Amino acid sequence: MSKDSPSEQEGRRLRRRDTFTLTAIALAVLLVLALSGAVTFWVALSAAIAIGALSFIYYLLVSTVSAPRVQSAPASPKAIAAGAASPAREILEQLPLPVLLVGPGGRIERANPAAHEFLGLGNESGLLSASLRQPKVLEAVSAVLQGDKARIVEYSTLAPIESHVRVHVIPLKAEEPGGYPWRALLVLADETSSKRAERMRADFLANASHELRTPLASLAGFIETLRGHARDDLAARDKFLSIMQDQTERMRRLINDLLSLSRVEMDEHVPPSGEADLAAMTQDTIDSVRPLAKPKDIRIDFEGDRNAPVIGERDQLFEIAQNLIENAIKYSEPGSRIVCDIHADIGREDIDRLTGSLGPEAGRLTIAAPGRAAGMRFAMLRVRDAGKGIERRHLPRLSERFYRVDGQKSGPKEGTGLGLAIVKHIVSRHRGGFFVESLPGEGSVFSVSIPRQVVDVTSSVG
């Protein structure tokens, strides 16, 4: 049996090295997943055993099977390493968590598809600092590349969308000669949902306890009265029961709105991917709220385009229109007219014109700014009421929870003060815009712009 050539021995050594490195990376990722609770201990242990077994089999194959001899120039070590298939590599490619391997100088040497999507990496790897501008993370990577121990770093961003990320920075030592043997393995875990859930629970308890205290105290007082001296007073009993029913209905609306607001805020960082027709949804909403307008003899008219496809979640878009139209009904004068109009295809240059219809004397505020991507197109819903209008000084606080303009009551028949806050967060999730324009004595116009279907402008060129 002839002895293997030096190039074949070198090829096997490189394949064994790659097998060891990728197996170590896969096991480290499994350890991080187990410690963070993303997978159970037994699932992680089973996966680790499977990875170890497959890697051992591959190691034996690399060590015992000689590559077929061909009469050609010997392949370079890089080409041999690149052609070596590994189960660990496949596992990394399929992991839903972003994983990066960073080498000397902070250059990204390898990134799985989840990392490319999460950080917006290009086809070619570059410097980590160009894609992840977080000083704490970069400092941790720099320390690990110098042989320091593993670190866990957390960072948060508030713009354009709030997010919270935990980064596990793990040192890996490469079995190769040179002055920079250390690599940094980064595993990124998006904890935005859990952070939002914690804050939502705290906010819900605070808001619920504050807003429910009054109706609960009222109910307790009426119950005590009915059990006392008004026990046999039929007229007082009917009156008190009617008020108790109104207070109970108010508590129901409060709880429903608080739950709705919590759900919207929980998913605000995840843009919708479905399709909906803003015009058809608005017409359905008008039909559903007409009974509320009938006692005040208010007419609701639909104007504009009859079809307005957008990227969005229909139930949430319905909630936007419902809140805006119900508010218009509450604050419009009896016998007046509410106008809901749709503009199916507008650009950013059209938004200023459409949200300035009441003239230069009117107050105007952008509650949520729309997306600024090049070539972005929108559909817009505008709801104009016939109320008393809102003074300019109140506009910045309209979307605050439970904020009410002077003169607006918080009785059992009035709103909960959460409608516009819900609209704002739904619009933010859809990457749209939310605008208000009001002129005392003339009424108010609330406008919402939602991104429509993306059009491939390159297909129409040339």
C-alpha positions as semicolon CSV with decimal commas, in nm:
position;residue;x (nm);y (nm);z (nm)
1;M;0,000;0,000;0,000
2;S;0,144;0,330;-0,102
3;K;0,190;0,602;0,151
4;D;-0,036;0,912;0,134
5;S;0,120;1,220;-0,013
6;P;0,182;1,527;0,210
7;S;-0,104;1,712;0,039
8;E;-0,351;1,433;0,124
9;Q;-0,231;1,423;0,483
10;E;-0,272;1,801;0,504
11;G;-0,624;1,774;0,359
12;R;-0,727;1,518;0,619
13;R;-0,581;1,730;0,897
14;L;-0,779;2,034;0,782
15;R;-1,101;1,833;0,757
16;R;-1,048;1,695;1,107
17;R;-0,987;2,049;1,231
18;D;-1,304;2,181;1,065
19;T;-1,504;1,891;1,207
20;F;-1,381;1,968;1,557
21;T;-1,444;2,344;1,520
22;L;-1,796;2,315;1,380
23;T;-1,889;2,050;1,636
24;A;-1,767;2,279;1,915
25;I;-1,973;2,566;1,773
26;A;-2,287;2,351;1,749
27;L;-2,245;2,222;2,105
28;A;-2,185;2,576;2,234
29;V;-2,506;2,697;2,065
30;L;-2,701;2,406;2,216
31;L;-2,560;2,495;2,558
32;V;-2,671;2,858;2,518
33;L;-3,018;2,747;2,407
34;A;-3,049;2,516;2,708
35;L;-2,929;2,781;2,956
36;S;-3,160;3,047;2,814
37;G;-3,460;2,813;2,824
38;A;-3,520;2,815;2,448
39;V;-3,503;2,431;2,447
40;T;-3,534;2,179;2,729
41;F;-3,233;2,005;2,880
42;W;-3,327;1,666;2,733
43;V;-3,374;1,805;2,384
44;A;-3,034;1,976;2,405
45;L;-2,872;1,657;2,540
46;S;-3,026;1,444;2,262
47;A;-2,910;1,688;1,996
48;A;-2,560;1,700;2,148
49;I;-2,535;1,319;2,145
50;A;-2,651;1,307;1,783
51;I;-2,403;1,577;1,679
52;G;-2,121;1,401;1,865
53;A;-2,202;1,065;1,707
54;L;-2,221;1,205;1,354
55;S;-1,903;1,404;1,402
56;F;-1,719;1,096;1,535
57;I;-1,828;0,890;1,236
58;Y;-1,718;1,164;1,002
59;Y;-1,386;1,191;1,190
60;L;-1,325;0,817;1,139
61;L;-1,407;0,844;0,770
62;V;-1,168;1,135;0,728
63;S;-0,894;0,948;0,915
64;T;-0,923;0,609;0,736
65;V;-1,047;0,673;0,384
66;S;-0,802;0,811;0,133
67;A;-0,917;1,049;-0,133
68;P;-0,895;0,916;-0,492
69;R;-0,569;1,008;-0,661
70;V;-0,595;1,228;-0,964
71;Q;-0,327;1,369;-1,181
72;S;-0,383;1,737;-1,122
73;A;-0,248;2,022;-0,923
74;P;-0,298;1,974;-0,548
75;A;-0,592;2,166;-0,405
76;S;-0,525;2,444;-0,161
77;P;-0,609;2,392;0,208
78;K;-0,887;2,655;0,184
79;A;-1,053;2,470;-0,102
80;I;-1,035;2,141;0,088
81;A;-1,184;2,299;0,401
82;A;-1,461;2,467;0,202
83;G;-1,561;2,142;0,034
84;A;-1,586;1,943;0,355
85;A;-1,949;1,874;0,441
86;S;-2,040;1,853;0,809
87;P;-2,360;1,777;0,999
88;A;-2,269;2,057;1,239
89;R;-2,260;2,304;0,950
90;E;-2,610;2,197;0,846
91;I;-2,736;2,240;1,202
92;L;-2,596;2,594;1,216
93;E;-2,764;2,679;0,886
94;Q;-3,103;2,566;1,019
95;L;-3,083;2,730;1,363
96;P;-3,349;3,003;1,406
97;L;-3,117;3,203;1,633
98;P;-2,863;3,439;1,470
99;V;-2,510;3,294;1,507
100;L;-2,186;3,462;1,392
101;L;-1,820;3,366;1,403
102;V;-1,596;3,672;1,432
103;G;-1,223;3,655;1,363
104;P;-0,923;3,883;1,417
105;G;-0,988;4,251;1,361
106;G;-1,362;4,206;1,424
107;R;-1,426;4,064;1,078
108;I;-1,725;3,832;1,035
109;E;-1,593;3,496;0,910
110;R;-1,920;3,304;0,912
111;A;-2,288;3,383;0,971
112;N;-2,595;3,162;0,945
113;P;-2,905;3,274;0,747
114;A;-3,081;3,392;1,066
115;A;-2,789;3,627;1,137
116;H;-2,796;3,761;0,781
117;E;-3,167;3,842;0,817
118;F;-3,145;3,981;1,171
119;L;-2,850;4,214;1,108
120;G;-2,910;4,280;0,739
121;L;-2,572;4,141;0,637
122;G;-2,472;4,151;0,272
123;N;-2,349;3,861;0,063
124;E;-1,990;3,925;0,161
125;S;-1,880;3,927;0,523
126;G;-1,742;4,251;0,660
127;L;-1,661;4,414;0,989
128;L;-1,898;4,344;1,278
129;S;-1,889;4,713;1,375
130;A;-2,044;4,805;1,040
131;S;-2,353;4,589;1,104
132;L;-2,388;4,600;1,483
133;R;-2,318;4,945;1,627
134;Q;-2,335;4,850;1,993
135;P;-2,026;4,952;2,195
136;K;-2,090;4,696;2,471
137;V;-2,105;4,409;2,223
138;L;-1,796;4,525;2,035
139;E;-1,601;4,561;2,360
140;A;-1,699;4,207;2,463
141;V;-1,595;4,068;2,124
142;S;-1,261;4,251;2,143
143;A;-1,193;4,104;2,489
144;V;-1,284;3,750;2,381
145;L;-1,058;3,775;2,075
146;Q;-0,774;3,839;2,318
147;G;-0,850;3,521;2,514
148;D;-1,087;3,661;2,776
149;K;-1,372;3,449;2,917
150;A;-1,725;3,429;2,775
151;R;-1,959;3,722;2,833
152;I;-2,329;3,800;2,811
153;V;-2,423;4,148;2,690
154;E;-2,768;4,305;2,658
155;Y;-2,858;4,605;2,446
156;S;-3,176;4,790;2,354
157;T;-3,281;5,015;2,068
158;L;-3,578;5,251;2,060
159;A;-3,572;5,361;1,695
160;P;-3,715;5,291;1,451
161;I;-3,877;5,010;1,654
162;E;-3,810;4,919;2,016
163;S;-3,607;4,598;2,052
164;H;-3,416;4,417;2,327
165;V;-3,139;4,168;2,244
166;R;-2,918;3,945;2,459
167;V;-2,582;3,851;2,303
168;H;-2,376;3,553;2,421
169;V;-2,009;3,609;2,329
170;I;-1,816;3,279;2,354
171;P;-1,440;3,234;2,295
172;L;-1,320;2,964;2,054
173;K;-0,955;2,871;2,003
174;A;-0,858;2,766;1,652
175;E;-0,606;2,484;1,608
176;E;-0,386;2,666;1,363
177;P;-0,053;2,845;1,384
178;G;-0,042;3,222;1,396
179;G;-0,056;3,516;1,631
180;Y;-0,440;3,535;1,650
181;P;-0,571;3,192;1,753
182;W;-0,894;3,316;1,916
183;R;-1,235;3,353;1,754
184;A;-1,558;3,492;1,903
185;L;-1,885;3,304;1,865
186;L;-2,188;3,534;1,894
187;V;-2,536;3,397;1,963
188;L;-2,809;3,664;1,954
189;A;-3,141;3,611;2,132
190;D;-3,425;3,857;2,064
191;E;-3,594;3,918;2,399
192;T;-3,822;4,200;2,285
193;S;-4,140;3,999;2,337
194;S;-4,050;3,892;2,691
195;K;-3,944;4,246;2,788
196;R;-4,264;4,388;2,645
197;A;-4,466;4,122;2,829
198;E;-4,311;4,224;3,160
199;R;-4,382;4,591;3,099
200;M;-4,734;4,519;2,972
201;R;-4,818;4,328;3,288
202;A;-4,694;4,612;3,506
203;D;-4,874;4,876;3,299
204;F;-5,194;4,674;3,289
205;L;-5,204;4,638;3,668
206;A;-5,129;5,008;3,721
207;N;-5,386;5,129;3,465
208;A;-5,653;4,879;3,566
209;S;-5,623;4,960;3,936
210;H;-5,640;5,335;3,861
211;E;-5,931;5,336;3,618
212;L;-6,139;5,059;3,776
213;R;-6,127;5,207;4,125
214;T;-6,411;5,457;4,061
215;P;-6,669;5,219;3,911
216;L;-6,588;4,953;4,171
217;A;-6,636;5,203;4,453
218;S;-6,965;5,311;4,294
219;L;-7,087;4,952;4,267
220;A;-6,990;4,878;4,626
221;G;-7,179;5,187;4,747
222;F;-7,497;5,099;4,556
223;I;-7,488;4,740;4,676
224;E;-7,454;4,856;5,035
225;T;-7,746;5,096;4,986
226;L;-7,967;4,826;4,829
227;R;-7,891;4,592;5,115
228;G;-7,973;4,868;5,368
229;H;-8,243;5,130;5,384
230;A;-8,333;5,107;5,009
231;R;-8,409;4,735;5,032
232;D;-8,785;4,785;4,990
233;D;-8,776;5,105;4,776
234;L;-8,866;4,981;4,426
235;A;-8,803;5,317;4,255
236;A;-8,460;5,355;4,412
237;R;-8,373;4,994;4,335
238;D;-8,452;5,032;3,964
239;K;-8,252;5,357;3,948
240;F;-7,951;5,209;4,126
241;L;-7,958;4,890;3,918
242;S;-7,955;5,098;3,601
243;I;-7,650;5,294;3,721
244;M;-7,480;4,971;3,829
245;Q;-7,534;4,827;3,482
246;D;-7,374;5,136;3,325
247;Q;-7,074;5,110;3,558
248;T;-7,037;4,738;3,481
249;E;-7,046;4,811;3,109
250;R;-6,777;5,077;3,155
251;M;-6,554;4,828;3,339
252;R;-6,604;4,578;3,057
253;R;-6,500;4,834;2,797
254;L;-6,199;4,935;3,005
255;I;-6,078;4,577;3,039
256;N;-6,133;4,505;2,669
257;D;-5,941;4,818;2,565
258;L;-5,657;4,748;2,807
259;L;-5,623;4,393;2,677
260;S;-5,635;4,516;2,318
261;L;-5,367;4,778;2,388
262;S;-5,146;4,518;2,558
263;R;-5,174;4,279;2,261
264;V;-5,090;4,555;2,013
265;E;-4,787;4,676;2,210
266;M;-4,665;4,316;2,248
267;D;-4,641;4,267;1,870
268;E;-4,551;4,623;1,771
269;H;-4,194;4,527;1,674
270;V;-4,317;4,254;1,433
271;P;-4,449;4,407;1,107
272;P;-4,756;4,238;0,953
273;S;-4,718;4,031;0,638
274;G;-5,081;3,981;0,535
275;E;-5,290;4,169;0,282
276;A;-5,609;4,367;0,335
277;D;-5,832;4,613;0,151
278;L;-5,845;4,937;0,349
279;A;-6,146;5,065;0,151
280;A;-6,358;4,751;0,193
281;M;-6,266;4,730;0,560
282;T;-6,370;5,096;0,613
283;Q;-6,707;5,035;0,446
284;D;-6,766;4,732;0,672
285;T;-6,678;4,944;0,976
286;I;-6,924;5,218;0,874
287;D;-7,201;4,959;0,843
288;S;-7,122;4,820;1,188
289;V;-7,127;5,159;1,369
290;R;-7,436;5,310;1,203
291;P;-7,657;5,206;1,498
292;L;-7,440;5,426;1,724
293;A;-7,496;5,727;1,497
294;K;-7,872;5,680;1,460
295;P;-7,977;5,822;1,802
296;K;-7,792;6,148;1,720
297;D;-7,919;6,150;1,360
298;I;-7,561;6,163;1,230
299;R;-7,493;6,069;0,869
300;I;-7,173;5,879;0,781
301;D;-7,061;5,910;0,418
302;F;-6,793;5,711;0,238
303;E;-6,595;5,890;-0,034
304;G;-6,290;5,822;-0,248
305;D;-6,145;5,502;-0,393
306;R;-6,339;5,178;-0,358
307;N;-6,030;4,952;-0,359
308;A;-5,716;5,019;-0,154
309;P;-5,494;4,711;-0,108
310;V;-5,241;4,744;0,175
311;I;-4,996;4,529;0,369
312;G;-5,164;4,476;0,704
313;E;-5,373;4,273;0,944
314;R;-5,741;4,320;0,870
315;D;-5,866;4,290;1,230
316;Q;-5,627;4,559;1,349
317;L;-5,710;4,788;1,057
318;F;-6,078;4,739;1,141
319;E;-5,996;4,845;1,498
320;I;-5,832;5,164;1,367
321;A;-6,138;5,263;1,164
322;Q;-6,375;5,165;1,446
323;N;-6,198;5,382;1,703
324;L;-6,172;5,684;1,472
325;I;-6,534;5,667;1,352
326;E;-6,676;5,602;1,701
327;N;-6,482;5,904;1,831
328;A;-6,623;6,113;1,547
329;I;-6,976;6,005;1,643
330;K;-6,921;6,087;2,012
331;Y;-6,793;6,439;1,951
332;S;-7,000;6,543;1,647
333;E;-7,308;6,758;1,688
334;P;-7,652;6,594;1,645
335;G;-7,777;6,601;1,287
336;S;-7,427;6,655;1,145
337;R;-7,225;6,465;0,885
338;I;-6,909;6,252;0,918
339;V;-6,695;6,190;0,610
340;C;-6,466;5,889;0,567
341;D;-6,258;5,912;0,250
342;I;-5,997;5,677;0,104
343;H;-5,697;5,760;-0,114
344;A;-5,568;5,431;-0,254
345;D;-5,222;5,528;-0,385
346;I;-5,025;5,825;-0,254
347;G;-4,661;5,908;-0,193
348;R;-4,500;6,098;0,091
349;E;-4,528;6,421;-0,109
350;D;-4,911;6,384;-0,103
351;I;-4,940;6,338;0,273
352;D;-4,882;6,704;0,363
353;R;-5,147;6,815;0,116
354;L;-5,407;6,565;0,237
355;T;-5,347;6,632;0,607
356;G;-5,377;7,009;0,567
357;S;-5,735;7,037;0,443
358;L;-5,866;7,265;0,721
359;G;-5,647;7,558;0,625
360;P;-5,347;7,740;0,773
361;E;-5,531;7,836;1,095
362;A;-5,580;7,475;1,198
363;G;-5,350;7,292;1,437
364;R;-5,174;6,991;1,287
365;L;-4,964;6,717;1,446
366;T;-4,791;6,400;1,325
367;I;-4,860;6,146;1,601
368;A;-4,669;5,865;1,424
369;A;-4,440;5,925;1,125
370;P;-4,472;5,690;0,825
371;G;-4,186;5,482;0,684
372;R;-3,927;5,662;0,473
373;A;-3,808;5,387;0,241
374;A;-3,744;5,504;-0,115
375;G;-4,042;5,463;-0,346
376;M;-4,280;5,377;-0,060
377;R;-4,649;5,415;-0,147
378;F;-4,944;5,439;0,091
379;A;-5,320;5,416;0,115
380;M;-5,483;5,676;0,341
381;L;-5,802;5,680;0,549
382;R;-5,929;6,023;0,661
383;V;-6,214;6,062;0,911
384;R;-6,358;6,413;0,945
385;D;-6,604;6,486;1,225
386;A;-6,835;6,780;1,289
387;G;-6,742;6,846;1,649
388;K;-6,623;7,153;1,836
389;G;-6,261;7,096;1,739
390;I;-5,954;7,061;1,960
391;E;-5,729;7,345;2,068
392;R;-5,371;7,329;1,945
393;R;-5,229;7,287;2,296
394;H;-5,408;6,955;2,345
395;L;-5,288;6,787;2,024
396;P;-4,951;6,650;2,152
397;R;-5,123;6,455;2,431
398;L;-5,412;6,303;2,235
399;S;-5,253;5,957;2,208
400;E;-5,165;5,934;2,578
401;R;-5,348;5,671;2,778
402;F;-5,662;5,804;2,952
403;Y;-5,593;6,163;2,842
404;R;-5,908;6,364;2,784
405;V;-5,944;6,714;2,650
406;D;-6,100;6,969;2,885
407;G;-6,475;6,925;2,886
408;Q;-6,468;6,555;2,796
409;K;-6,615;6,347;3,072
410;S;-6,522;5,998;3,186
411;G;-6,870;5,878;3,271
412;P;-7,027;5,539;3,205
413;K;-7,138;5,629;2,852
414;E;-6,817;5,800;2,745
415;G;-6,499;5,644;2,604
416;T;-6,220;5,483;2,799
417;G;-5,947;5,723;2,685
418;L;-5,753;5,440;2,520
419;G;-5,884;5,451;2,161
420;L;-5,622;5,683;2,010
421;A;-5,340;5,508;2,199
422;I;-5,451;5,181;2,040
423;V;-5,463;5,345;1,696
424;K;-5,111;5,486;1,740
425;H;-4,955;5,150;1,828
426;I;-5,137;4,964;1,550
427;V;-5,020;5,225;1,297
428;S;-4,662;5,199;1,429
429;R;-4,671;4,822;1,388
430;H;-4,784;4,865;1,026
431;R;-4,501;5,117;0,964
432;G;-4,762;5,375;0,868
433;G;-4,843;5,734;0,967
434;F;-5,101;5,886;1,204
435;F;-5,199;6,253;1,176
436;V;-5,449;6,487;1,340
437;E;-5,570;6,826;1,220
438;S;-5,821;7,034;1,414
439;L;-5,973;7,380;1,407
440;P;-6,195;7,498;1,695
441;G;-6,546;7,556;1,563
442;E;-6,484;7,350;1,246
443;G;-6,409;6,999;1,371
444;S;-6,119;6,757;1,343
445;V;-5,967;6,526;1,081
446;F;-5,781;6,212;1,183
447;S;-5,576;6,050;0,906
448;V;-5,399;5,715;0,888
449;S;-5,161;5,608;0,610
450;I;-5,079;5,237;0,563
451;P;-4,811;5,101;0,323
452;R;-4,965;4,939;0,018
453;Q;-4,833;4,651;-0,189
454;V;-4,469;4,694;-0,292
455;V;-4,440;4,755;-0,668
456;D;-4,130;4,640;-0,857
457;V;-4,040;4,967;-1,026
458;T;-3,747;4,808;-1,215
459;S;-3,981;4,596;-1,425
460;S;-4,123;4,905;-1,596
461;V;-3,788;5,062;-1,681
462;G;-3,667;5,049;-2,042
